[in-house]
mmCIF file of N, CA and C in Angstrom:
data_model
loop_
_atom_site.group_PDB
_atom_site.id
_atom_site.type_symbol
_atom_site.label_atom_id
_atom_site.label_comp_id
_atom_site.label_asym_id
_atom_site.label_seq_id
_atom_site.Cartn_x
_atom_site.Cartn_y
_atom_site.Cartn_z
ATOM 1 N N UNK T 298 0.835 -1.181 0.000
ATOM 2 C CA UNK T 298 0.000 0.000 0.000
ATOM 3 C C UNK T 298 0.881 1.246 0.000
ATOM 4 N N UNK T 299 0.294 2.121 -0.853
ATOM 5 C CA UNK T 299 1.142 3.308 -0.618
ATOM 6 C C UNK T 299 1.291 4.640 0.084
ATOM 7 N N UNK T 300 2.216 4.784 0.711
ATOM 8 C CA UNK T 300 2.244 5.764 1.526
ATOM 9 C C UNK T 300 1.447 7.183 1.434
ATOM 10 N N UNK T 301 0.059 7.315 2.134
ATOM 11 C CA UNK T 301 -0.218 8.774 1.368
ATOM 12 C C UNK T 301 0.046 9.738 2.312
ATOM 13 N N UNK T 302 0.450 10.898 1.733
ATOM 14 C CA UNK T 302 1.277 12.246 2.427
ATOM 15 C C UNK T 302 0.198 12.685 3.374
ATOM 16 N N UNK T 303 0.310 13.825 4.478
ATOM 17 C CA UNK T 303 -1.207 14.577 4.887
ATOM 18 C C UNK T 303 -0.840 16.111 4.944
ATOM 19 N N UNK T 304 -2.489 16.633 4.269
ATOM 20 C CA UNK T 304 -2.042 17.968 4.284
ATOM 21 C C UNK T 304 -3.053 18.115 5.526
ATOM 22 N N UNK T 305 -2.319 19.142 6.214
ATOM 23 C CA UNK T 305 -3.054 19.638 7.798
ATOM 24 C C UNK T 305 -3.438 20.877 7.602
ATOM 25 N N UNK T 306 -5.117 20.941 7.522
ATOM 26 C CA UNK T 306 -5.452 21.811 7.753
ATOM 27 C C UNK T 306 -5.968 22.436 9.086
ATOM 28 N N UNK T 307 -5.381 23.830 9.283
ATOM 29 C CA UNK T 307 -5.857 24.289 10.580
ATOM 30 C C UNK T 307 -7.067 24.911 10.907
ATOM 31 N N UNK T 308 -7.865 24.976 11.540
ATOM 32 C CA UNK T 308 -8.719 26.188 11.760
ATOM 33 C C UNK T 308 -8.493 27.059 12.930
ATOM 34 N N UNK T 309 -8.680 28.589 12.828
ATOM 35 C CA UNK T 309 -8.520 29.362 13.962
ATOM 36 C C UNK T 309 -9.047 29.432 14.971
ATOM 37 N N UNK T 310 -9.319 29.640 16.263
ATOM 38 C CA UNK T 310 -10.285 29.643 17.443
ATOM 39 C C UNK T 310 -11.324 30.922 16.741
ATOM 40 N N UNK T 311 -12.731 30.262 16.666
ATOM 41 C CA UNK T 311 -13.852 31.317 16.512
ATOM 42 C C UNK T 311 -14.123 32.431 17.529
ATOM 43 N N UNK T 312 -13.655 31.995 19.006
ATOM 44 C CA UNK T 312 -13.535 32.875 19.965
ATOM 45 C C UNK T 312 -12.878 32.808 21.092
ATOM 46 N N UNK T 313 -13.226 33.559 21.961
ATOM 47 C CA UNK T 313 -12.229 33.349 23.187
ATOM 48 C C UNK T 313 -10.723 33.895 23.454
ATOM 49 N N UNK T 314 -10.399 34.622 22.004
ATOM 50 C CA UNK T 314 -8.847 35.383 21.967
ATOM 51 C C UNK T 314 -9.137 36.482 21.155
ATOM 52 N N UNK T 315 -8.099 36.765 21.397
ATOM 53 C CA UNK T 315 -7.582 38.170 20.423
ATOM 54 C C UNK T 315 -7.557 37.539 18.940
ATOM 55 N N UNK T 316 -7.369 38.573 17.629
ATOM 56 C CA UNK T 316 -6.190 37.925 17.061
ATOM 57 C C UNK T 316 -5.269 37.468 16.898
ATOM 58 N N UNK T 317 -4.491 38.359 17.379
ATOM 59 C CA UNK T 317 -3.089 38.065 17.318
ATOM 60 C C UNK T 317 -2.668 36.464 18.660
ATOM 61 N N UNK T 318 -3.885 36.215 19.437
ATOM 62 C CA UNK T 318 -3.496 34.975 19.756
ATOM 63 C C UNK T 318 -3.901 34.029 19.103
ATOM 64 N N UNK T 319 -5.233 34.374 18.013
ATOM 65 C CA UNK T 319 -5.495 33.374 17.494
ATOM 66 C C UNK T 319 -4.832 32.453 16.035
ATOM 67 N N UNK T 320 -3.958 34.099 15.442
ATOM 68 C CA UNK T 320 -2.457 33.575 15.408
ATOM 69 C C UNK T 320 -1.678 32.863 15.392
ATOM 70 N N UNK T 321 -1.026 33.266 16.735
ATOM 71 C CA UNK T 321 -0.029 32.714 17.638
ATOM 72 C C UNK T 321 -0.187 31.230 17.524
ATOM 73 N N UNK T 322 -1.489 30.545 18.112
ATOM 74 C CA UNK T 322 -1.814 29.430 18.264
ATOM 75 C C UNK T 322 -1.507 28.585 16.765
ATOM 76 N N UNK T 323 -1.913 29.203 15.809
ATOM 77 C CA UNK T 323 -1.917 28.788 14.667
ATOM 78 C C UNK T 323 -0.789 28.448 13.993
ATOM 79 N N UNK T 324 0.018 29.753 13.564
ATOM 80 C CA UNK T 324 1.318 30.087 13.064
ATOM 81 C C UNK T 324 2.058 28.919 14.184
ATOM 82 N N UNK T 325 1.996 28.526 15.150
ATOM 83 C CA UNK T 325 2.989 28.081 16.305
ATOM 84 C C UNK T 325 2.407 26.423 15.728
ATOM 85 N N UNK T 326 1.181 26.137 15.835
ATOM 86 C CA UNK T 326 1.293 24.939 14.989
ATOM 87 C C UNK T 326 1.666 24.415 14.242
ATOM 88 N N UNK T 327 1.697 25.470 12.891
ATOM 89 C CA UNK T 327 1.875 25.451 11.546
ATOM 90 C C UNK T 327 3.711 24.987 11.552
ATOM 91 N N UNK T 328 4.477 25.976 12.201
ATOM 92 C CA UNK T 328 5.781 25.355 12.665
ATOM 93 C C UNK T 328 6.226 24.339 12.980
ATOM 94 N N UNK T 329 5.785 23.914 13.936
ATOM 95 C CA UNK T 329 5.590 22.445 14.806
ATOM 96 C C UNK T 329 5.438 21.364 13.607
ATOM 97 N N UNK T 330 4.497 21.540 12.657
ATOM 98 C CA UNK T 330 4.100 20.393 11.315
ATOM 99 C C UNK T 330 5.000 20.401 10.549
ATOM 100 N N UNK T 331 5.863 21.901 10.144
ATOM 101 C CA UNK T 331 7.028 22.035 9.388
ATOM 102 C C UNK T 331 8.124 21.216 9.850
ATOM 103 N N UNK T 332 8.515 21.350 11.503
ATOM 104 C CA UNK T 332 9.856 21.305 12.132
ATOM 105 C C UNK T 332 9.357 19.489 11.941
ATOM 106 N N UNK T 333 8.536 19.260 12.004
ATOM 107 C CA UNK T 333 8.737 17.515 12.488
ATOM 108 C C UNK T 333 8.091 16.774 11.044
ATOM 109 N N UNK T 334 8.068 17.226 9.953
ATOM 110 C CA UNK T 334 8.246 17.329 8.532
ATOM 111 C C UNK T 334 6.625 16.732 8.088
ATOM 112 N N UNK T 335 5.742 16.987 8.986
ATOM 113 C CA UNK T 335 4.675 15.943 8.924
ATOM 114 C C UNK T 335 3.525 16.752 7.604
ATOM 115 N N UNK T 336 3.842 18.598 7.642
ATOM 116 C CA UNK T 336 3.330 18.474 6.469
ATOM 117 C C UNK T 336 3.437 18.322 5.241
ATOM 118 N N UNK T 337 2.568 18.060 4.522
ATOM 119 C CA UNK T 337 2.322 18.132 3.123
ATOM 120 C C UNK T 337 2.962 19.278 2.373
ATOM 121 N N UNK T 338 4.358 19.561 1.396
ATOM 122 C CA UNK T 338 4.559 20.554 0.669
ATOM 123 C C UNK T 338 3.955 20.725 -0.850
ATOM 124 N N UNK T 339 3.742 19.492 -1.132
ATOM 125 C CA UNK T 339 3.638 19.555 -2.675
ATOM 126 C C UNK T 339 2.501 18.226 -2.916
ATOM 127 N N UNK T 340 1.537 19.315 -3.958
ATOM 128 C CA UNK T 340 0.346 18.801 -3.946
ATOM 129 C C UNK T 340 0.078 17.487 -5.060
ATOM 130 N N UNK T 341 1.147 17.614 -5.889
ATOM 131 C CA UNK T 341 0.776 16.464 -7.138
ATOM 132 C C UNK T 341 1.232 15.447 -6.764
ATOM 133 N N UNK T 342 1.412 14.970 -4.825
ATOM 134 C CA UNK T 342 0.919 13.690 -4.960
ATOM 135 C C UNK T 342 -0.175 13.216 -4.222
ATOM 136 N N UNK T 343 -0.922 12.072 -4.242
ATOM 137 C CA UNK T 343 -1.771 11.954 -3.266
ATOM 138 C C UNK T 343 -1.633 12.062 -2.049
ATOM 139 N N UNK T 344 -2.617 12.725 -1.768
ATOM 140 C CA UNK T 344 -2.772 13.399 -0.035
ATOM 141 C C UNK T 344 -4.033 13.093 0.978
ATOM 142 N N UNK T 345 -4.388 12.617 2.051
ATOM 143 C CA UNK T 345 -4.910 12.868 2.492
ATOM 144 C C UNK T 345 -5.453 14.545 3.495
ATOM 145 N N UNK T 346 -6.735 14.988 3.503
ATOM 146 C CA UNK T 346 -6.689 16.063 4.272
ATOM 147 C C UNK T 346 -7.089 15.432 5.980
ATOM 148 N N UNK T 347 -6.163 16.339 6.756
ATOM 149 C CA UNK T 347 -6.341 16.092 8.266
ATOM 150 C C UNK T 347 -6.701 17.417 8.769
ATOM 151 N N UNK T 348 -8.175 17.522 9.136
ATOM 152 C CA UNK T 348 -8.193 18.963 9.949
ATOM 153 C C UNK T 348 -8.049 19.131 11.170
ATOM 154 N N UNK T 349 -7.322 20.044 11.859
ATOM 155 C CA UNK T 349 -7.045 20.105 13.141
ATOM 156 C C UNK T 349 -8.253 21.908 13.787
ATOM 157 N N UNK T 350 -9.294 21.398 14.383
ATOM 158 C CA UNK T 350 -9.529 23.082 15.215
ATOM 159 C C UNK T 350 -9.138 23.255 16.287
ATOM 160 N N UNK T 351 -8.782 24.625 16.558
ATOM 161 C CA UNK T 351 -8.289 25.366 17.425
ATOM 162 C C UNK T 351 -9.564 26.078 18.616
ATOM 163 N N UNK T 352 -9.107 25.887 19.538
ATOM 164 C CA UNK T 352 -10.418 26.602 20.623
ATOM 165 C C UNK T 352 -9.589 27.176 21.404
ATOM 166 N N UNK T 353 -9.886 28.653 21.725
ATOM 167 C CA UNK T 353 -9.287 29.524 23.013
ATOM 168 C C UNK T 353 -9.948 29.253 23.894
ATOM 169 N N UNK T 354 -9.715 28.574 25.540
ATOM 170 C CA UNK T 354 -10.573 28.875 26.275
ATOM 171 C C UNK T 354 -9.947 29.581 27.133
ATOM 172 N N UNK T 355 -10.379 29.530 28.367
ATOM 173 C CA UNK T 355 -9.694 29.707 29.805
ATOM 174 C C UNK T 355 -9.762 28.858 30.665
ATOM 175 N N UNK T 356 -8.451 28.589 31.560
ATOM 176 C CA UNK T 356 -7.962 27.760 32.294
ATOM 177 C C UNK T 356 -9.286 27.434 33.228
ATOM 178 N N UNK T 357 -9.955 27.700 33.668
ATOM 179 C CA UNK T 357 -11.440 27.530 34.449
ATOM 180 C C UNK T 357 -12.333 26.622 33.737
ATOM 181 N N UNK T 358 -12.686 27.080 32.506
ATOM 182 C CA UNK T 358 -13.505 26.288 31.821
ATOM 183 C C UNK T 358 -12.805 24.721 31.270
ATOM 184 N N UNK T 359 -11.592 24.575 30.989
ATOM 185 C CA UNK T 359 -11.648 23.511 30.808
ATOM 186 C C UNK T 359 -10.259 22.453 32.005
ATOM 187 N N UNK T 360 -10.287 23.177 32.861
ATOM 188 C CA UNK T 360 -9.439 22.655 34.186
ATOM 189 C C UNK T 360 -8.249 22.298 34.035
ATOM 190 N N UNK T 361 -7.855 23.237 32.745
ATOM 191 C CA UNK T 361 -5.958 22.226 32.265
ATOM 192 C C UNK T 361 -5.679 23.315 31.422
ATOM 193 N N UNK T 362 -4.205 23.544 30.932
ATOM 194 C CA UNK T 362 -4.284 24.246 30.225
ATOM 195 C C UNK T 362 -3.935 23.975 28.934
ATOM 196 N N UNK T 363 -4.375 22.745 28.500
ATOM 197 C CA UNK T 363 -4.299 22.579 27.080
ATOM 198 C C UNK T 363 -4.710 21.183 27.247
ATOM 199 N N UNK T 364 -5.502 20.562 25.962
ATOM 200 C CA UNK T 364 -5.743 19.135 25.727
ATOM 201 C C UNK T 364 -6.224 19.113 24.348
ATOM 202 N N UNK T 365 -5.911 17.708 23.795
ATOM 203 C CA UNK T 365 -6.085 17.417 22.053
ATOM 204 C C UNK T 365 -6.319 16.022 22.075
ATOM 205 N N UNK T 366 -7.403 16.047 21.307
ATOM 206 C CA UNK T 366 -8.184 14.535 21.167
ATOM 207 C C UNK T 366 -8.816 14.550 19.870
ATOM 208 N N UNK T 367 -8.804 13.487 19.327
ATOM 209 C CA UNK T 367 -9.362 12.677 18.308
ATOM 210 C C UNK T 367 -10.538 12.937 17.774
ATOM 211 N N UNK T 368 -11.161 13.691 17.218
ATOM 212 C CA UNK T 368 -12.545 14.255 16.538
ATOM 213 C C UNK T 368 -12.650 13.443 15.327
ATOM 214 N N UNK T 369 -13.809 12.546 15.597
ATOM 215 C CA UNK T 369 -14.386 12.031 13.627
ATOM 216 C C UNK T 369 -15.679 12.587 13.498
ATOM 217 N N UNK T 370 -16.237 13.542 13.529
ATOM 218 C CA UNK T 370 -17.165 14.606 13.588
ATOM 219 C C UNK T 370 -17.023 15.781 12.394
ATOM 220 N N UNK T 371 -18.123 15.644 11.718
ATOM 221 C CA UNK T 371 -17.832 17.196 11.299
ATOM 222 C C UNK T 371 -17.003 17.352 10.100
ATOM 223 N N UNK T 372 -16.460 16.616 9.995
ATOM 224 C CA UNK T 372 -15.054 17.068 8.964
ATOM 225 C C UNK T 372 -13.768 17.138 10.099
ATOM 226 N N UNK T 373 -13.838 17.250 11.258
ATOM 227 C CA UNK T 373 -12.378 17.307 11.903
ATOM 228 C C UNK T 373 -12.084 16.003 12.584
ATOM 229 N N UNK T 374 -10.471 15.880 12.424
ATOM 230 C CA UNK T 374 -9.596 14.958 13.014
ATOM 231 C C UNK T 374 -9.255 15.565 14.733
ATOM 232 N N UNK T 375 -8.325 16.476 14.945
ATOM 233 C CA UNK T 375 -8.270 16.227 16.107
ATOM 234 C C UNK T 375 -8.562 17.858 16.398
ATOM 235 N N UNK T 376 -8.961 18.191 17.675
ATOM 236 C CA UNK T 376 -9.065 19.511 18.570
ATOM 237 C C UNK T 376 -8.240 19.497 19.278
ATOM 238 N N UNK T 377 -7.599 21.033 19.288
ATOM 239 C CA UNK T 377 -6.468 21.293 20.327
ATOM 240 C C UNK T 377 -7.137 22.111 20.872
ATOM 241 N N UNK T 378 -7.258 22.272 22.002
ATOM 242 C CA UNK T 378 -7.994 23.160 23.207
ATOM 243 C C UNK T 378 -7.066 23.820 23.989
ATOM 244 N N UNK T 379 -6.705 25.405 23.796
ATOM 245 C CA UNK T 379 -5.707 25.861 24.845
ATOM 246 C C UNK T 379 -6.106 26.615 25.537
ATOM 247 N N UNK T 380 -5.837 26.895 26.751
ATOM 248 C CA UNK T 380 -6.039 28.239 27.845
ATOM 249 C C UNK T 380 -5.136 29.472 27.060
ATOM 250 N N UNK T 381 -5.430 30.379 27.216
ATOM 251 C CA UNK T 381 -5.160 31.898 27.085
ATOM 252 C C UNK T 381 -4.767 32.937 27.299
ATOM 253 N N UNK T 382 -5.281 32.463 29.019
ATOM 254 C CA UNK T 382 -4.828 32.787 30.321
ATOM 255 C C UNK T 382 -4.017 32.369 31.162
ATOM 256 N N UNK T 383 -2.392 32.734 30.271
ATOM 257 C CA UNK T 383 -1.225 32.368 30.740
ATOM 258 C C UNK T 383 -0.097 32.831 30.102
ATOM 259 N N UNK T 384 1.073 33.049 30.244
ATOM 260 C CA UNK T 384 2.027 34.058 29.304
ATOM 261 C C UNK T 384 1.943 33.613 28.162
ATOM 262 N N UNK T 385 2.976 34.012 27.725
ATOM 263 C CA UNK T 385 2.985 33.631 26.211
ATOM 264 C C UNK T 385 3.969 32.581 25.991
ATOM 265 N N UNK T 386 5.187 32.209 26.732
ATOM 266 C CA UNK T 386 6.077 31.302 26.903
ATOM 267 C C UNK T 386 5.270 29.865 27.222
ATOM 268 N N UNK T 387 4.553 30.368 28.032
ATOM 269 C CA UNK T 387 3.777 28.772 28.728
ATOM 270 C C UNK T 387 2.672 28.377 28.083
ATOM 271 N N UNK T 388 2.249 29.549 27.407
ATOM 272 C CA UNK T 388 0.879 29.161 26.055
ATOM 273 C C UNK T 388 1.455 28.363 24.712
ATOM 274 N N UNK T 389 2.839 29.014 24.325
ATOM 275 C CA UNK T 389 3.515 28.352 23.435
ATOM 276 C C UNK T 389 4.168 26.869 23.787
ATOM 277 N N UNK T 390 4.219 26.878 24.927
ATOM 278 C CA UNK T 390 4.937 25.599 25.326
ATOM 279 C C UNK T 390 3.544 24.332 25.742
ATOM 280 N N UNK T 391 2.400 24.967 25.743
ATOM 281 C CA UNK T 391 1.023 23.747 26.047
ATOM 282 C C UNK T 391 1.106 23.748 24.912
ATOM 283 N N UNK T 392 1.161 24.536 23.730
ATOM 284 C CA UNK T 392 0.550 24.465 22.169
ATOM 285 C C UNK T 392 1.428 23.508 21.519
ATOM 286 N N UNK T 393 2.850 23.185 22.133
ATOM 287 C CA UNK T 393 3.809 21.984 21.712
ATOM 288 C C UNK T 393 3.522 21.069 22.211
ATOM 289 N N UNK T 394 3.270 21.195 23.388
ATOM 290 C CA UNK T 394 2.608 19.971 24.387
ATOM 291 C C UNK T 394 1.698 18.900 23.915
ATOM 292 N N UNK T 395 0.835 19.712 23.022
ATOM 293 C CA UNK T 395 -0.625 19.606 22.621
ATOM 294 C C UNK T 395 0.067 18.741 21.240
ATOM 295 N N UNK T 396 0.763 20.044 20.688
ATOM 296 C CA UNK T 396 1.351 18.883 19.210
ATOM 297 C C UNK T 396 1.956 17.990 19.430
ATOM 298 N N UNK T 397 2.723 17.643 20.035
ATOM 299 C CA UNK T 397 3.822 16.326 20.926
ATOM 300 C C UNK T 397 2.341 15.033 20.843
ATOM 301 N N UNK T 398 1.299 15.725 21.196
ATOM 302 C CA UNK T 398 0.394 14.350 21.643
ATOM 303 C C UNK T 398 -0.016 14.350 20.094
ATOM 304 N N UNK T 399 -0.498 15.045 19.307
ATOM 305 C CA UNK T 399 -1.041 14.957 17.386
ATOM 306 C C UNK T 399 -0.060 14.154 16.885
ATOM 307 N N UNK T 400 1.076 14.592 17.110
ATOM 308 C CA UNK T 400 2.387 13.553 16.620
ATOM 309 C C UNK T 400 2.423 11.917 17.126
ATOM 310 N N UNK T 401 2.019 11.811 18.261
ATOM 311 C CA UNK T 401 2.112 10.691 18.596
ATOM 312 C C UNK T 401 1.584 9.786 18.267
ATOM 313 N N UNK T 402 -0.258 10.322 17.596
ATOM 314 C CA UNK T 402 -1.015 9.811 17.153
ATOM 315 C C UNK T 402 -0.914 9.544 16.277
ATOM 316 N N UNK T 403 -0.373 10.303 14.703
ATOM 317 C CA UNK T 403 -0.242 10.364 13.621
ATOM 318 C C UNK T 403 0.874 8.870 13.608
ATOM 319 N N UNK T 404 2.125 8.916 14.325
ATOM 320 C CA UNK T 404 2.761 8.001 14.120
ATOM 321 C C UNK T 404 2.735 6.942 14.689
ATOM 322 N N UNK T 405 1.606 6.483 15.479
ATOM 323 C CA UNK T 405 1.358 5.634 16.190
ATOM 324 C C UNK T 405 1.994 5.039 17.019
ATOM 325 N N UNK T 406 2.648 6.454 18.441
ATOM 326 C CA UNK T 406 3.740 6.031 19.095
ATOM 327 C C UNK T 406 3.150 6.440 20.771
ATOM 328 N N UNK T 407 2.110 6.703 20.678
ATOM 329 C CA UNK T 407 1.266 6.909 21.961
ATOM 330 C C UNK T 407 1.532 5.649 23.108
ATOM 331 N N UNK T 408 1.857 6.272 24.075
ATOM 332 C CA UNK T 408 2.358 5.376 25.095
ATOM 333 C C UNK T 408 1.604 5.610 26.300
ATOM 334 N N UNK T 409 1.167 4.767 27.195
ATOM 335 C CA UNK T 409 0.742 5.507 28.380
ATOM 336 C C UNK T 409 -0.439 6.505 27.900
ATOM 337 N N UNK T 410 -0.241 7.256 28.964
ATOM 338 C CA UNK T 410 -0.648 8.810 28.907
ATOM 339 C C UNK T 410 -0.061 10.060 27.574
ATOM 340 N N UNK T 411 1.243 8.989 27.529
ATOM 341 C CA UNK T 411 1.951 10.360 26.441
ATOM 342 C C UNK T 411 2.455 11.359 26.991
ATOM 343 N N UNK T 412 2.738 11.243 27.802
ATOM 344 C CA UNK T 412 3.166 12.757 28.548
ATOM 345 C C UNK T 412 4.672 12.845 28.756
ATOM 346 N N UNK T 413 5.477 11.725 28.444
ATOM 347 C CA UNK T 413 6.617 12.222 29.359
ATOM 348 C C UNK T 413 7.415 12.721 28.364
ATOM 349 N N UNK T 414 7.023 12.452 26.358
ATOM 350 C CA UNK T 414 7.684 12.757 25.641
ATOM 351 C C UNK T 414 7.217 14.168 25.698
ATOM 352 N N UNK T 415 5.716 14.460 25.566
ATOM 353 C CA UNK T 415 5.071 15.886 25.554
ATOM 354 C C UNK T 415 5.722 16.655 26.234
ATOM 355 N N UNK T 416 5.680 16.237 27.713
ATOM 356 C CA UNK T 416 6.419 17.383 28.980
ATOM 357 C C UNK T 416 8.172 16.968 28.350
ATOM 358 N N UNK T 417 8.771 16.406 27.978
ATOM 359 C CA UNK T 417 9.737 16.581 27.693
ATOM 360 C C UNK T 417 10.620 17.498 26.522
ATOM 361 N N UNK T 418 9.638 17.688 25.868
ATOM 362 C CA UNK T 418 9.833 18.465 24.905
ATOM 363 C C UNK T 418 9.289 20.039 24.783
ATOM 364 N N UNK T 419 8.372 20.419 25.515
ATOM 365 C CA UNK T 419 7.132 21.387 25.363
ATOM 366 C C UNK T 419 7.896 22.693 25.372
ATOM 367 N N UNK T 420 9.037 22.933 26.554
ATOM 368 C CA UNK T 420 9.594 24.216 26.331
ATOM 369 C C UNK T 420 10.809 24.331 25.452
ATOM 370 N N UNK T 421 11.118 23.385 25.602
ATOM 371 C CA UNK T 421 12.239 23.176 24.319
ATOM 372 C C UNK T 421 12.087 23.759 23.172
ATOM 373 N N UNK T 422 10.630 23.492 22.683
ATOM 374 C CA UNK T 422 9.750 23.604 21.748
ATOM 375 C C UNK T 422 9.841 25.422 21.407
ATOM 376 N N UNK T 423 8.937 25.562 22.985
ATOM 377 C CA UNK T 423 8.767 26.704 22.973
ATOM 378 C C UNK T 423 9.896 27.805 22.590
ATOM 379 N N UNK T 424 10.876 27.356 23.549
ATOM 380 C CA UNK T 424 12.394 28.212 23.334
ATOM 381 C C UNK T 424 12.529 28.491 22.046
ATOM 382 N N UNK T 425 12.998 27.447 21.479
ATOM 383 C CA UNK T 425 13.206 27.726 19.849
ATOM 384 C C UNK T 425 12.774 27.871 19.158
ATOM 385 N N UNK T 426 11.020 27.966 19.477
ATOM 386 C CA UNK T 426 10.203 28.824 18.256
ATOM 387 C C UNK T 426 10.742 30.425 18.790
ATOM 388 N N UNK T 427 10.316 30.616 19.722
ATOM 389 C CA UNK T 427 11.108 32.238 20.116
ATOM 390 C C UNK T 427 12.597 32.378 19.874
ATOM 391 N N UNK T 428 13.258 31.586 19.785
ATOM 392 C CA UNK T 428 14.932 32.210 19.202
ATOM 393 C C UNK T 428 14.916 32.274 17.789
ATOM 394 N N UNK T 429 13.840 31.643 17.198
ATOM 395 C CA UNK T 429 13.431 31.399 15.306
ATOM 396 C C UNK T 429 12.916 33.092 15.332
ATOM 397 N N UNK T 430 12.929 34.135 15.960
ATOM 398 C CA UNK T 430 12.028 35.373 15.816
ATOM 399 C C UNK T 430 10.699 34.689 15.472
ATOM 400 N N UNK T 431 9.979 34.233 15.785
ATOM 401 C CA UNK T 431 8.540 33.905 15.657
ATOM 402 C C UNK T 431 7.356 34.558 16.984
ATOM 403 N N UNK T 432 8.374 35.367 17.792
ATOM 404 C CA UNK T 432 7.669 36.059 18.639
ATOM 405 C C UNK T 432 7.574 37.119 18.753
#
């Protein structure tokens, strides 16, 4: 069988942020798919589409500050859910957190909970999207 590529499409949070976080969240994904080569560059070969939405909430409403799960609903694959209400270092570093777990799934390397690669990586993540000027 042959390998088919995926193009990831994002959607923005409809509410709950600014622009410019709704952005942030985005553009900071969009990186994350680049850096770990998972998207799709070139369209003339077969592709599957994977949509990913984005939701701003706040740390209250959903008791964590970030989580991403599996959607076959709708047209979307998975939801990343982030809090808002938190700097921008530690928003960028759940939003890796969050991709660390999409990755895991995609490559079917989910362990456990998944967390120790997620938390192992998340500010790392973060750091070097901010030394890339992406902030």
């Amino acid at each position: 069988m042959k390998n088919v590529k995926k193009n990831y499409i994002i959607r923005y949070p409809q509410s709950g942020c600014t622009k410019d976080e709704g952005l942030m969240i985005v553009n900071a994904i969009r990186w994350f798919l680049n850096r770990y080569n998972m998207q799709l560059n070139d369209f003339d070969d077969e592709h599957e589409d994977i949509t990913i939405t984005t939701n701003a909430r706040q740390y209250k409403d959903i008791q964590c500050y970030g989580q991403c799960y599996e959607w076959d609903q709708g047209g979307v694959d998975y939801v990343i859910d982030i809090a808002v209400d938190q700097s921008i270092r530690d928003m960028l570093a759940t939003i890796f957190h969050e991709c660390v777990h999409l990755w895991q799934w995609e490559r079917g390397t989910w362990k456990g909970e998944g967390e120790r690669e997620a938390t192992q990586l998340q500010y790392e993540l973060a750091d070097e999207y901010w030394r890339c000027g992406n902030v």
